[in-house]
Amino acid sequence: PPPNAVSNITHTGGFEVYPNPNNGNFTIKIPGAIAGTLTVYDAGGRMIYTGAVQGGTANVHMPAHTRGFYFIQLQTADTLFTKKLLME
């Protein structure tokens, strides 16, 4: 579910996002062998990106999206991690 309420945010660890803030191009660093689904939501809760990820790094390119806050979720088999992202 989109992170539009505090109850939806399970954990804030689990992965790194850099640079943050950014211009729509950023890297996700996932430790070890963690695998899951990465989803990006805008501030209104609309899903704007989703993709499968596995430990290591993943480059995400979203330059067409407007400035503002976004939420990045990593859903693993048993945990939901959430981070806030700022696009300038």
JSON list of N, CA and C in Angstrom, two decimals:
[
{"chain": "A", "resi": 1, "resn": "PRO", "atom": "N", "xyz": [0.83, -1.20, 0.00]},
{"chain": "A", "resi": 1, "resn": "PRO", "atom": "CA", "xyz": [0.00, 0.00, 0.00]},
{"chain": "A", "resi": 1, "resn": "PRO", "atom": "C", "xyz": [0.86, 1.25, 0.00]},
{"chain": "A", "resi": 2, "resn": "PRO", "atom": "N", "xyz": [0.39, 2.33, -0.57]},
{"chain": "A", "resi": 2, "resn": "PRO", "atom": "CA", "xyz": [1.15, 3.58, -0.59]},
{"chain": "A", "resi": 2, "resn": "PRO", "atom": "C", "xyz": [1.40, 4.09, 0.83]},
{"chain": "A", "resi": 3, "resn": "PRO", "atom": "N", "xyz": [2.53, 4.74, 1.02]},
{"chain": "A", "resi": 3, "resn": "PRO", "atom": "CA", "xyz": [2.87, 5.23, 2.36]},
{"chain": "A", "resi": 3, "resn": "PRO", "atom": "C", "xyz": [2.18, 6.54, 2.69]},
{"chain": "A", "resi": 4, "resn": "ASN", "atom": "N", "xyz": [0.85, 6.51, 2.80]},
{"chain": "A", "resi": 4, "resn": "ASN", "atom": "CA", "xyz": [0.12, 7.74, 3.07]},
{"chain": "A", "resi": 4, "resn": "ASN", "atom": "C", "xyz": [-0.34, 7.85, 4.51]},
{"chain": "A", "resi": 5, "resn": "ALA", "atom": "N", "xyz": [0.13, 6.95, 5.35]},
{"chain": "A", "resi": 5, "resn": "ALA", "atom": "CA", "xyz": [-0.20, 7.01, 6.78]},
{"chain": "A", "resi": 5, "resn": "ALA", "atom": "C", "xyz": [0.97, 6.44, 7.57]},
{"chain": "A", "resi": 6, "resn": "VAL", "atom": "N", "xyz": [1.12, 6.91, 8.78]},
{"chain": "A", "resi": 6, "resn": "VAL", "atom": "CA", "xyz": [2.24, 6.44, 9.60]},
{"chain": "A", "resi": 6, "resn": "VAL", "atom": "C", "xyz": [2.17, 4.94, 9.81]},
{"chain": "A", "resi": 7, "resn": "SER", "atom": "N", "xyz": [1.00, 4.36, 9.89]},
{"chain": "A", "resi": 7, "resn": "SER", "atom": "CA", "xyz": [0.88, 2.93, 10.12]},
{"chain": "A", "resi": 7, "resn": "SER", "atom": "C", "xyz": [1.44, 2.10, 8.97]},
{"chain": "A", "resi": 8, "resn": "ASN", "atom": "N", "xyz": [1.57, 2.70, 7.77]},
{"chain": "A", "resi": 8, "resn": "ASN", "atom": "CA", "xyz": [2.11, 1.97, 6.63]},
{"chain": "A", "resi": 8, "resn": "ASN", "atom": "C", "xyz": [3.63, 1.88, 6.65]},
{"chain": "A", "resi": 9, "resn": "ILE", "atom": "N", "xyz": [4.29, 2.71, 7.44]},
{"chain": "A", "resi": 9, "resn": "ILE", "atom": "CA", "xyz": [5.74, 2.72, 7.46]},
{"chain": "A", "resi": 9, "resn": "ILE", "atom": "C", "xyz": [6.23, 1.72, 8.50]},
{"chain": "A", "resi": 10, "resn": "THR", "atom": "N", "xyz": [6.86, 0.65, 8.03]},
{"chain": "A", "resi": 10, "resn": "THR", "atom": "CA", "xyz": [7.27, -0.42, 8.91]},
{"chain": "A", "resi": 10, "resn": "THR", "atom": "C", "xyz": [8.67, -0.19, 9.45]},
{"chain": "A", "resi": 11, "resn": "HIS", "atom": "N", "xyz": [9.64, -0.03, 8.58]},
{"chain": "A", "resi": 11, "resn": "HIS", "atom": "CA", "xyz": [11.04, 0.17, 8.98]},
{"chain": "A", "resi": 11, "resn": "HIS", "atom": "C", "xyz": [11.65, 1.23, 8.08]},
{"chain": "A", "resi": 12, "resn": "THR", "atom": "N", "xyz": [12.65, 1.94, 8.59]},
{"chain": "A", "resi": 12, "resn": "THR", "atom": "CA", "xyz": [13.31, 2.95, 7.77]},
{"chain": "A", "resi": 12, "resn": "THR", "atom": "C", "xyz": [14.72, 2.53, 7.38]},
{"chain": "A", "resi": 13, "resn": "GLY", "atom": "N", "xyz": [15.22, 1.40, 7.83]},
{"chain": "A", "resi": 13, "resn": "GLY", "atom": "CA", "xyz": [16.55, 0.91, 7.46]},
{"chain": "A", "resi": 13, "resn": "GLY", "atom": "C", "xyz": [16.46, 0.04, 6.24]},
{"chain": "A", "resi": 14, "resn": "GLY", "atom": "N", "xyz": [17.41, -0.88, 6.11]},
{"chain": "A", "resi": 14, "resn": "GLY", "atom": "CA", "xyz": [17.32, -1.88, 5.05]},
{"chain": "A", "resi": 14, "resn": "GLY", "atom": "C", "xyz": [17.98, -1.54, 3.74]},
{"chain": "A", "resi": 15, "resn": "PHE", "atom": "N", "xyz": [18.07, -0.25, 3.38]},
{"chain": "A", "resi": 15, "resn": "PHE", "atom": "CA", "xyz": [18.73, 0.14, 2.14]},
{"chain": "A", "resi": 15, "resn": "PHE", "atom": "C", "xyz": [19.11, 1.60, 2.22]},
{"chain": "A", "resi": 16, "resn": "GLU", "atom": "N", "xyz": [19.99, 2.01, 1.31]},
{"chain": "A", "resi": 16, "resn": "GLU", "atom": "CA", "xyz": [20.44, 3.41, 1.23]},
{"chain": "A", "resi": 16, "resn": "GLU", "atom": "C", "xyz": [19.99, 4.00, -0.09]},
{"chain": "A", "resi": 17, "resn": "VAL", "atom": "N", "xyz": [19.74, 5.30, -0.09]},
{"chain": "A", "resi": 17, "resn": "VAL", "atom": "CA", "xyz": [19.39, 6.05, -1.29]},
{"chain": "A", "resi": 17, "resn": "VAL", "atom": "C", "xyz": [20.35, 7.21, -1.40]},
{"chain": "A", "resi": 18, "resn": "TYR", "atom": "N", "xyz": [21.02, 7.35, -2.54]},
{"chain": "A", "resi": 18, "resn": "TYR", "atom": "CA", "xyz": [21.92, 8.48, -2.73]},
{"chain": "A", "resi": 18, "resn": "TYR", "atom": "C", "xyz": [22.03, 8.83, -4.21]},
{"chain": "A", "resi": 19, "resn": "PRO", "atom": "N", "xyz": [22.30, 10.09, -4.57]},
{"chain": "A", "resi": 19, "resn": "PRO", "atom": "CA", "xyz": [22.24, 11.23, -3.66]},
{"chain": "A", "resi": 19, "resn": "PRO", "atom": "C", "xyz": [20.79, 11.53, -3.28]},
{"chain": "A", "resi": 20, "resn": "ASN", "atom": "N", "xyz": [20.63, 12.16, -2.16]},
{"chain": "A", "resi": 20, "resn": "ASN", "atom": "CA", "xyz": [19.31, 12.55, -1.69]},
{"chain": "A", "resi": 20, "resn": "ASN", "atom": "C", "xyz": [19.47, 13.87, -0.94]},
{"chain": "A", "resi": 21, "resn": "PRO", "atom": "N", "xyz": [19.04, 14.98, -1.52]},
{"chain": "A", "resi": 21, "resn": "PRO", "atom": "CA", "xyz": [18.18, 15.15, -2.69]},
{"chain": "A", "resi": 21, "resn": "PRO", "atom": "C", "xyz": [18.91, 14.87, -4.00]},
{"chain": "A", "resi": 22, "resn": "ASN", "atom": "N", "xyz": [18.11, 14.74, -5.09]},
{"chain": "A", "resi": 22, "resn": "ASN", "atom": "CA", "xyz": [18.67, 14.45, -6.41]},
{"chain": "A", "resi": 22, "resn": "ASN", "atom": "C", "xyz": [17.80, 15.08, -7.49]},
{"chain": "A", "resi": 23, "resn": "ASN", "atom": "N", "xyz": [18.18, 14.82, -8.75]},
{"chain": "A", "resi": 23, "resn": "ASN", "atom": "CA", "xyz": [17.47, 15.39, -9.89]},
{"chain": "A", "resi": 23, "resn": "ASN", "atom": "C", "xyz": [16.60, 14.36, -10.62]},
{"chain": "A", "resi": 24, "resn": "GLY", "atom": "N", "xyz": [16.33, 13.24, -9.98]},
{"chain": "A", "resi": 24, "resn": "GLY", "atom": "CA", "xyz": [15.54, 12.19, -10.61]},
{"chain": "A", "resi": 24, "resn": "GLY", "atom": "C", "xyz": [16.38, 10.98, -10.97]},
{"chain": "A", "resi": 25, "resn": "ASN", "atom": "N", "xyz": [17.68, 11.08, -10.82]},
{"chain": "A", "resi": 25, "resn": "ASN", "atom": "CA", "xyz": [18.59, 9.95, -11.03]},
{"chain": "A", "resi": 25, "resn": "ASN", "atom": "C", "xyz": [19.24, 9.65, -9.69]},
{"chain": "A", "resi": 26, "resn": "PHE", "atom": "N", "xyz": [19.06, 8.43, -9.20]},
{"chain": "A", "resi": 26, "resn": "PHE", "atom": "CA", "xyz": [19.62, 8.08, -7.90]},
{"chain": "A", "resi": 26, "resn": "PHE", "atom": "C", "xyz": [19.96, 6.60, -7.86]},
{"chain": "A", "resi": 27, "resn": "THR", "atom": "N", "xyz": [20.70, 6.23, -6.84]},
{"chain": "A", "resi": 27, "resn": "THR", "atom": "CA", "xyz": [21.16, 4.86, -6.66]},
{"chain": "A", "resi": 27, "resn": "THR", "atom": "C", "xyz": [20.58, 4.29, -5.37]},
{"chain": "A", "resi": 28, "resn": "ILE", "atom": "N", "xyz": [20.17, 3.04, -5.44]},
{"chain": "A", "resi": 28, "resn": "ILE", "atom": "CA", "xyz": [19.70, 2.30, -4.29]},
{"chain": "A", "resi": 28, "resn": "ILE", "atom": "C", "xyz": [20.78, 1.29, -3.95]},
{"chain": "A", "resi": 29, "resn": "LYS", "atom": "N", "xyz": [21.22, 1.27, -2.70]},
{"chain": "A", "resi": 29, "resn": "LYS", "atom": "CA", "xyz": [22.21, 0.29, -2.25]},
{"chain": "A", "resi": 29, "resn": "LYS", "atom": "C", "xyz": [21.54, -0.65, -1.26]},
{"chain": "A", "resi": 30, "resn": "ILE", "atom": "N", "xyz": [21.52, -1.92, -1.61]},
{"chain": "A", "resi": 30, "resn": "ILE", "atom": "CA", "xyz": [20.85, -2.93, -0.79]},
{"chain": "A", "resi": 30, "resn": "ILE", "atom": "C", "xyz": [21.91, -3.88, -0.25]},
{"chain": "A", "resi": 31, "resn": "PRO", "atom": "N", "xyz": [21.99, -4.03, 1.07]},
{"chain": "A", "resi": 31, "resn": "PRO", "atom": "CA", "xyz": [23.03, -4.87, 1.66]},
{"chain": "A", "resi": 31, "resn": "PRO", "atom": "C", "xyz": [22.79, -6.36, 1.44]},
{"chain": "A", "resi": 32, "resn": "GLY", "atom": "N", "xyz": [23.89, -7.12, 1.37]},
{"chain": "A", "resi": 32, "resn": "GLY", "atom": "CA", "xyz": [23.82, -8.58, 1.35]},
{"chain": "A", "resi": 32, "resn": "GLY", "atom": "C", "xyz": [22.98, -9.15, 0.26]},
{"chain": "A", "resi": 33, "resn": "ALA", "atom": "N", "xyz": [22.26, -10.20, 0.61]},
{"chain": "A", "resi": 33, "resn": "ALA", "atom": "CA", "xyz": [21.46, -10.94, -0.36]},
{"chain": "A", "resi": 33, "resn": "ALA", "atom": "C", "xyz": [19.98, -10.59, -0.27]},
{"chain": "A", "resi": 34, "resn": "ILE", "atom": "N", "xyz": [19.66, -9.41, 0.26]},
{"chain": "A", "resi": 34, "resn": "ILE", "atom": "CA", "xyz": [18.25, -9.00, 0.36]},
{"chain": "A", "resi": 34, "resn": "ILE", "atom": "C", "xyz": [17.68, -8.87, -1.05]},
{"chain": "A", "resi": 35, "resn": "ALA", "atom": "N", "xyz": [16.52, -9.48, -1.26]},
{"chain": "A", "resi": 35, "resn": "ALA", "atom": "CA", "xyz": [15.82, -9.37, -2.55]},
{"chain": "A", "resi": 35, "resn": "ALA", "atom": "C", "xyz": [14.40, -8.91, -2.27]},
{"chain": "A", "resi": 36, "resn": "GLY", "atom": "N", "xyz": [13.84, -8.18, -3.22]},
{"chain": "A", "resi": 36, "resn": "GLY", "atom": "CA", "xyz": [12.47, -7.72, -3.03]},
{"chain": "A", "resi": 36, "resn": "GLY", "atom": "C", "xyz": [12.00, -6.87, -4.18]},
{"chain": "A", "resi": 37, "resn": "THR", "atom": "N", "xyz": [10.95, -6.11, -3.91]},
{"chain": "A", "resi": 37, "resn": "THR", "atom": "CA", "xyz": [10.38, -5.21, -4.91]},
{"chain": "A", "resi": 37, "resn": "THR", "atom": "C", "xyz": [10.55, -3.78, -4.43]},
{"chain": "A", "resi": 38, "resn": "LEU", "atom": "N", "xyz": [11.10, -2.95, -5.31]},
{"chain": "A", "resi": 38, "resn": "LEU", "atom": "CA", "xyz": [11.31, -1.54, -5.02]},
{"chain": "A", "resi": 38, "resn": "LEU", "atom": "C", "xyz": [10.18, -0.76, -5.68]},
{"chain": "A", "resi": 39, "resn": "THR", "atom": "N", "xyz": [9.50, 0.09, -4.92]},
{"chain": "A", "resi": 39, "resn": "THR", "atom": "CA", "xyz": [8.39, 0.88, -5.44]},
{"chain": "A", "resi": 39, "resn": "THR", "atom": "C", "xyz": [8.56, 2.32, -5.00]},
{"chain": "A", "resi": 40, "resn": "VAL", "atom": "N", "xyz": [8.31, 3.26, -5.92]},
{"chain": "A", "resi": 40, "resn": "VAL", "atom": "CA", "xyz": [8.39, 4.69, -5.61]},
{"chain": "A", "resi": 40, "resn": "VAL", "atom": "C", "xyz": [6.99, 5.27, -5.74]},
{"chain": "A", "resi": 41, "resn": "TYR", "atom": "N", "xyz": [6.59, 6.03, -4.71]},
{"chain": "A", "resi": 41, "resn": "TYR", "atom": "CA", "xyz": [5.29, 6.70, -4.68]},
{"chain": "A", "resi": 41, "resn": "TYR", "atom": "C", "xyz": [5.51, 8.20, -4.60]},
{"chain": "A", "resi": 42, "resn": "ASP", "atom": "N", "xyz": [4.62, 8.96, -5.26]},
{"chain": "A", "resi": 42, "resn": "ASP", "atom": "CA", "xyz": [4.69, 10.41, -5.09]},
{"chain": "A", "resi": 42, "resn": "ASP", "atom": "C", "xyz": [3.99, 10.79, -3.78]},
{"chain": "A", "resi": 43, "resn": "ALA", "atom": "N", "xyz": [4.01, 12.07, -3.45]},
{"chain": "A", "resi": 43, "resn": "ALA", "atom": "CA", "xyz": [3.45, 12.53, -2.18]},
{"chain": "A", "resi": 43, "resn": "ALA", "atom": "C", "xyz": [1.95, 12.28, -2.08]},
{"chain": "A", "resi": 44, "resn": "GLY", "atom": "N", "xyz": [1.29, 12.12, -3.20]},
{"chain": "A", "resi": 44, "resn": "GLY", "atom": "CA", "xyz": [-0.15, 11.82, -3.21]},
{"chain": "A", "resi": 44, "resn": "GLY", "atom": "C", "xyz": [-0.46, 10.35, -3.09]},
{"chain": "A", "resi": 45, "resn": "GLY", "atom": "N", "xyz": [0.58, 9.50, -2.97]},
{"chain": "A", "resi": 45, "resn": "GLY", "atom": "CA", "xyz": [0.37, 8.07, -2.83]},
{"chain": "A", "resi": 45, "resn": "GLY", "atom": "C", "xyz": [0.25, 7.31, -4.13]},
{"chain": "A", "resi": 46, "resn": "ARG", "atom": "N", "xyz": [0.50, 7.98, -5.27]},
{"chain": "A", "resi": 46, "resn": "ARG", "atom": "CA", "xyz": [0.43, 7.30, -6.57]},
{"chain": "A", "resi": 46, "resn": "ARG", "atom": "C", "xyz": [1.75, 6.59, -6.86]},
{"chain": "A", "resi": 47, "resn": "MET", "atom": "N", "xyz": [1.66, 5.32, -7.28]},
{"chain": "A", "resi": 47, "resn": "MET", "atom": "CA", "xyz": [2.85, 4.55, -7.63]},
{"chain": "A", "resi": 47, "resn": "MET", "atom": "C", "xyz": [3.39, 5.07, -8.96]},
{"chain": "A", "resi": 48, "resn": "ILE", "atom": "N", "xyz": [4.70, 5.42, -8.98]},
{"chain": "A", "resi": 48, "resn": "ILE", "atom": "CA", "xyz": [5.27, 5.95, -10.22]},
{"chain": "A", "resi": 48, "resn": "ILE", "atom": "C", "xyz": [6.42, 5.10, -10.74]},
{"chain": "A", "resi": 49, "resn": "TYR", "atom": "N", "xyz": [6.88, 4.13, -9.95]},
{"chain": "A", "resi": 49, "resn": "TYR", "atom": "CA", "xyz": [7.97, 3.25, -10.38]},
{"chain": "A", "resi": 49, "resn": "TYR", "atom": "C", "xyz": [7.90, 1.97, -9.57]},
{"chain": "A", "resi": 50, "resn": "THR", "atom": "N", "xyz": [8.17, 0.84, -10.20]},
{"chain": "A", "resi": 50, "resn": "THR", "atom": "CA", "xyz": [8.30, -0.42, -9.48]},
{"chain": "A", "resi": 50, "resn": "THR", "atom": "C", "xyz": [9.25, -1.32, -10.24]},
{"chain": "A", "resi": 51, "resn": "GLY", "atom": "N", "xyz": [9.99, -2.14, -9.51]},
{"chain": "A", "resi": 51, "resn": "GLY", "atom": "CA", "xyz": [10.92, -3.06, -10.13]},
{"chain": "A", "resi": 51, "resn": "GLY", "atom": "C", "xyz": [11.50, -4.03, -9.11]},
{"chain": "A", "resi": 52, "resn": "ALA", "atom": "N", "xyz": [11.92, -5.20, -9.58]},
{"chain": "A", "resi": 52, "resn": "ALA", "atom": "CA", "xyz": [12.54, -6.20, -8.72]},
{"chain": "A", "resi": 52, "resn": "ALA", "atom": "C", "xyz": [13.99, -5.81, -8.47]},
{"chain": "A", "resi": 53, "resn": "VAL", "atom": "N", "xyz": [14.46, -6.03, -7.24]},
{"chain": "A", "resi": 53, "resn": "VAL", "atom": "CA", "xyz": [15.85, -5.73, -6.89]},
{"chain": "A", "resi": 53, "resn": "VAL", "atom": "C", "xyz": [16.42, -6.87, -6.06]},
{"chain": "A", "resi": 54, "resn": "GLN", "atom": "N", "xyz": [17.73, -7.01, -6.11]},
{"chain": "A", "resi": 54, "resn": "GLN", "atom": "CA", "xyz": [18.44, -8.01, -5.31]},
{"chain": "A", "resi": 54, "resn": "GLN", "atom": "C", "xyz": [19.72, -7.36, -4.83]},
{"chain": "A", "resi": 55, "resn": "GLY", "atom": "N", "xyz": [20.20, -7.73, -3.63]},
{"chain": "A", "resi": 55, "resn": "GLY", "atom": "CA", "xyz": [21.39, -7.14, -3.02]},
{"chain": "A", "resi": 55, "resn": "GLY", "atom": "C", "xyz": [22.37, -6.52, -4.00]},
{"chain": "A", "resi": 56, "resn": "GLY", "atom": "N", "xyz": [23.01, -5.46, -3.61]},
{"chain": "A", "resi": 56, "resn": "GLY", "atom": "CA", "xyz": [23.92, -4.72, -4.48]},
{"chain": "A", "resi": 56, "resn": "GLY", "atom": "C", "xyz": [23.39, -3.33, -4.73]},
{"chain": "A", "resi": 57, "resn": "THR", "atom": "N", "xyz": [23.61, -2.81, -5.92]},
{"chain": "A", "resi": 57, "resn": "THR", "atom": "CA", "xyz": [23.12, -1.47, -6.23]},
{"chain": "A", "resi": 57, "resn": "THR", "atom": "C", "xyz": [22.22, -1.50, -7.46]},
{"chain": "A", "resi": 58, "resn": "ALA", "atom": "N", "xyz": [21.29, -0.57, -7.48]},
{"chain": "A", "resi": 58, "resn": "ALA", "atom": "CA", "xyz": [20.40, -0.39, -8.62]},
{"chain": "A", "resi": 58, "resn": "ALA", "atom": "C", "xyz": [20.31, 1.09, -8.90]},
{"chain": "A", "resi": 59, "resn": "ASN", "atom": "N", "xyz": [20.46, 1.46, -10.17]},
{"chain": "A", "resi": 59, "resn": "ASN", "atom": "CA", "xyz": [20.32, 2.86, -10.58]},
{"chain": "A", "resi": 59, "resn": "ASN", "atom": "C", "xyz": [18.90, 3.09, -11.05]},
{"chain": "A", "resi": 60, "resn": "VAL", "atom": "N", "xyz": [18.28, 4.15, -10.54]},
{"chain": "A", "resi": 60, "resn": "VAL", "atom": "CA", "xyz": [16.90, 4.49, -10.90]},
{"chain": "A", "resi": 60, "resn": "VAL", "atom": "C", "xyz": [16.92, 5.83, -11.62]},
{"chain": "A", "resi": 61, "resn": "HIS", "atom": "N", "xyz": [16.23, 5.91, -12.76]},
{"chain": "A", "resi": 61, "resn": "HIS", "atom": "CA", "xyz": [16.18, 7.13, -13.55]},
{"chain": "A", "resi": 61, "resn": "HIS", "atom": "C", "xyz": [14.73, 7.57, -13.69]},
{"chain": "A", "resi": 62, "resn": "MET", "atom": "N", "xyz": [14.40, 8.72, -13.10]},
{"chain": "A", "resi": 62, "resn": "MET", "atom": "CA", "xyz": [13.05, 9.28, -13.17]},
{"chain": "A", "resi": 62, "resn": "MET", "atom": "C", "xyz": [13.12, 10.78, -13.44]},
{"chain": "A", "resi": 63, "resn": "PRO", "atom": "N", "xyz": [13.86, 11.23, -14.46]},
{"chain": "A", "resi": 63, "resn": "PRO", "atom": "CA", "xyz": [14.04, 12.67, -14.67]},
{"chain": "A", "resi": 63, "resn": "PRO", "atom": "C", "xyz": [12.78, 13.41, -15.10]},
{"chain": "A", "resi": 64, "resn": "ALA", "atom": "N", "xyz": [11.76, 12.71, -15.58]},
{"chain": "A", "resi": 64, "resn": "ALA", "atom": "CA", "xyz": [10.54, 13.39, -16.04]},
{"chain": "A", "resi": 64, "resn": "ALA", "atom": "C", "xyz": [9.60, 13.77, -14.91]},
{"chain": "A", "resi": 65, "resn": "HIS", "atom": "N", "xyz": [9.88, 13.36, -13.69]},
{"chain": "A", "resi": 65, "resn": "HIS", "atom": "CA", "xyz": [8.98, 13.64, -12.59]},
{"chain": "A", "resi": 65, "resn": "HIS", "atom": "C", "xyz": [9.28, 14.99, -11.96]},
{"chain": "A", "resi": 66, "resn": "THR", "atom": "N", "xyz": [8.26, 15.58, -11.39]},
{"chain": "A", "resi": 66, "resn": "THR", "atom": "CA", "xyz": [8.38, 16.93, -10.84]},
{"chain": "A", "resi": 66, "resn": "THR", "atom": "C", "xyz": [9.11, 16.95, -9.50]},
{"chain": "A", "resi": 67, "resn": "ARG", "atom": "N", "xyz": [9.56, 18.13, -9.15]},
{"chain": "A", "resi": 67, "resn": "ARG", "atom": "CA", "xyz": [10.23, 18.32, -7.86]},
{"chain": "A", "resi": 67, "resn": "ARG", "atom": "C", "xyz": [9.27, 17.99, -6.73]},
{"chain": "A", "resi": 68, "resn": "GLY", "atom": "N", "xyz": [9.85, 17.54, -5.62]},
{"chain": "A", "resi": 68, "resn": "GLY", "atom": "CA", "xyz": [9.02, 17.27, -4.45]},
{"chain": "A", "resi": 68, "resn": "GLY", "atom": "C", "xyz": [9.48, 16.04, -3.71]},
{"chain": "A", "resi": 69, "resn": "PHE", "atom": "N", "xyz": [8.67, 15.65, -2.72]},
{"chain": "A", "resi": 69, "resn": "PHE", "atom": "CA", "xyz": [8.99, 14.49, -1.90]},
{"chain": "A", "resi": 69, "resn": "PHE", "atom": "C", "xyz": [8.37, 13.23, -2.50]},
{"chain": "A", "resi": 70, "resn": "TYR", "atom": "N", "xyz": [9.09, 12.15, -2.41]},
{"chain": "A", "resi": 70, "resn": "TYR", "atom": "CA", "xyz": [8.64, 10.84, -2.85]},
{"chain": "A", "resi": 70, "resn": "TYR", "atom": "C", "xyz": [8.98, 9.84, -1.75]},
{"chain": "A", "resi": 71, "resn": "PHE", "atom": "N", "xyz": [8.28, 8.71, -1.77]},
{"chain": "A", "resi": 71, "resn": "PHE", "atom": "CA", "xyz": [8.55, 7.64, -0.83]},
{"chain": "A", "resi": 71, "resn": "PHE", "atom": "C", "xyz": [9.02, 6.42, -1.59]},
{"chain": "A", "resi": 72, "resn": "ILE", "atom": "N", "xyz": [10.11, 5.82, -1.12]},
{"chain": "A", "resi": 72, "resn": "ILE", "atom": "CA", "xyz": [10.65, 4.61, -1.73]},
{"chain": "A", "resi": 72, "resn": "ILE", "atom": "C", "xyz": [10.42, 3.47, -0.76]},
{"chain": "A", "resi": 73, "resn": "GLN", "atom": "N", "xyz": [9.80, 2.40, -1.25]},
{"chain": "A", "resi": 73, "resn": "GLN", "atom": "CA", "xyz": [9.57, 1.22, -0.42]},
{"chain": "A", "resi": 73, "resn": "GLN", "atom": "C", "xyz": [10.32, 0.03, -0.99]},
{"chain": "A", "resi": 74, "resn": "LEU", "atom": "N", "xyz": [10.92, -0.74, -0.10]},
{"chain": "A", "resi": 74, "resn": "LEU", "atom": "CA", "xyz": [11.53, -2.02, -0.44]},
{"chain": "A", "resi": 74, "resn": "LEU", "atom": "C", "xyz": [10.75, -3.08, 0.31]},
{"chain": "A", "resi": 75, "resn": "GLN", "atom": "N", "xyz": [10.02, -3.90, -0.42]},
{"chain": "A", "resi": 75, "resn": "GLN", "atom": "CA", "xyz": [9.23, -4.98, 0.19]},
{"chain": "A", "resi": 75, "resn": "GLN", "atom": "C", "xyz": [10.01, -6.28, 0.00]},
{"chain": "A", "resi": 76, "resn": "THR", "atom": "N", "xyz": [10.44, -6.87, 1.12]},
{"chain": "A", "resi": 76, "resn": "THR", "atom": "CA", "xyz": [11.12, -8.17, 1.07]},
{"chain": "A", "resi": 76, "resn": "THR", "atom": "C", "xyz": [10.10, -9.24, 1.45]},
{"chain": "A", "resi": 77, "resn": "ALA", "atom": "N", "xyz": [10.54, -10.47, 1.59]},
{"chain": "A", "resi": 77, "resn": "ALA", "atom": "CA", "xyz": [9.63, -11.57, 1.92]},
{"chain": "A", "resi": 77, "resn": "ALA", "atom": "C", "xyz": [8.90, -11.33, 3.24]},
{"chain": "A", "resi": 78, "resn": "ASP", "atom": "N", "xyz": [9.56, -10.64, 4.19]},
{"chain": "A", "resi": 78, "resn": "ASP", "atom": "CA", "xyz": [8.95, -10.49, 5.50]},
{"chain": "A", "resi": 78, "resn": "ASP", "atom": "C", "xyz": [8.98, -9.09, 6.09]},
{"chain": "A", "resi": 79, "resn": "THR", "atom": "N", "xyz": [9.51, -8.10, 5.35]},
{"chain": "A", "resi": 79, "resn": "THR", "atom": "CA", "xyz": [9.66, -6.76, 5.90]},
{"chain": "A", "resi": 79, "resn": "THR", "atom": "C", "xyz": [9.39, -5.70, 4.84]},
{"chain": "A", "resi": 80, "resn": "LEU", "atom": "N", "xyz": [8.82, -4.58, 5.27]},
{"chain": "A", "resi": 80, "resn": "LEU", "atom": "CA", "xyz": [8.62, -3.42, 4.41]},
{"chain": "A", "resi": 80, "resn": "LEU", "atom": "C", "xyz": [9.48, -2.28, 4.93]},
{"chain": "A", "resi": 81, "resn": "PHE", "atom": "N", "xyz": [10.42, -1.82, 4.10]},
{"chain": "A", "resi": 81, "resn": "PHE", "atom": "CA", "xyz": [11.30, -0.70, 4.44]},
{"chain": "A", "resi": 81, "resn": "PHE", "atom": "C", "xyz": [10.86, 0.52, 3.65]},
{"chain": "A", "resi": 82, "resn": "THR", "atom": "N", "xyz": [10.91, 1.70, 4.27]},
{"chain": "A", "resi": 82, "resn": "THR", "atom": "CA", "xyz": [10.48, 2.92, 3.59]},
{"chain": "A", "resi": 82, "resn": "THR", "atom": "C", "xyz": [11.50, 4.04, 3.82]},
{"chain": "A", "resi": 83, "resn": "LYS", "atom": "N", "xyz": [11.79, 4.80, 2.77]},
{"chain": "A", "resi": 83, "resn": "LYS", "atom": "CA", "xyz": [12.66, 5.98, 2.85]},
{"chain": "A", "resi": 83, "resn": "LYS", "atom": "C", "xyz": [11.97, 7.14, 2.14]},
{"chain": "A", "resi": 84, "resn": "LYS", "atom": "N", "xyz": [12.31, 8.35, 2.55]},
{"chain": "A", "resi": 84, "resn": "LYS", "atom": "CA", "xyz": [11.82, 9.56, 1.88]},
{"chain": "A", "resi": 84, "resn": "LYS", "atom": "C", "xyz": [12.89, 10.05, 0.92]},
{"chain": "A", "resi": 85, "resn": "LEU", "atom": "N", "xyz": [12.46, 10.55, -0.23]},
{"chain": "A", "resi": 85, "resn": "LEU", "atom": "CA", "xyz": [13.37, 11.03, -1.27]},
{"chain": "A", "resi": 85, "resn": "LEU", "atom": "C", "xyz": [12.92, 12.42, -1.71]},
{"chain": "A", "resi": 86, "resn": "LEU", "atom": "N", "xyz": [13.88, 13.31, -1.92]},
{"chain": "A", "resi": 86, "resn": "LEU", "atom": "CA", "xyz": [13.57, 14.65, -2.41]},
{"chain": "A", "resi": 86, "resn": "LEU", "atom": "C", "xyz": [14.17, 14.83, -3.79]},
{"chain": "A", "resi": 87, "resn": "MET", "atom": "N", "xyz": [13.30, 15.17, -4.77]},
{"chain": "A", "resi": 87, "resn": "MET", "atom": "CA", "xyz": [13.77, 15.50, -6.12]},
{"chain": "A", "resi": 87, "resn": "MET", "atom": "C", "xyz": [13.73, 17.01, -6.26]},
{"chain": "A", "resi": 88, "resn": "GLU", "atom": "N", "xyz": [14.87, 17.58, -6.69]},
{"chain": "A", "resi": 88, "resn": "GLU", "atom": "CA", "xyz": [14.97, 19.04, -6.86]},
{"chain": "A", "resi": 88, "resn": "GLU", "atom": "C", "xyz": [15.00, 19.40, -8.33]}
]
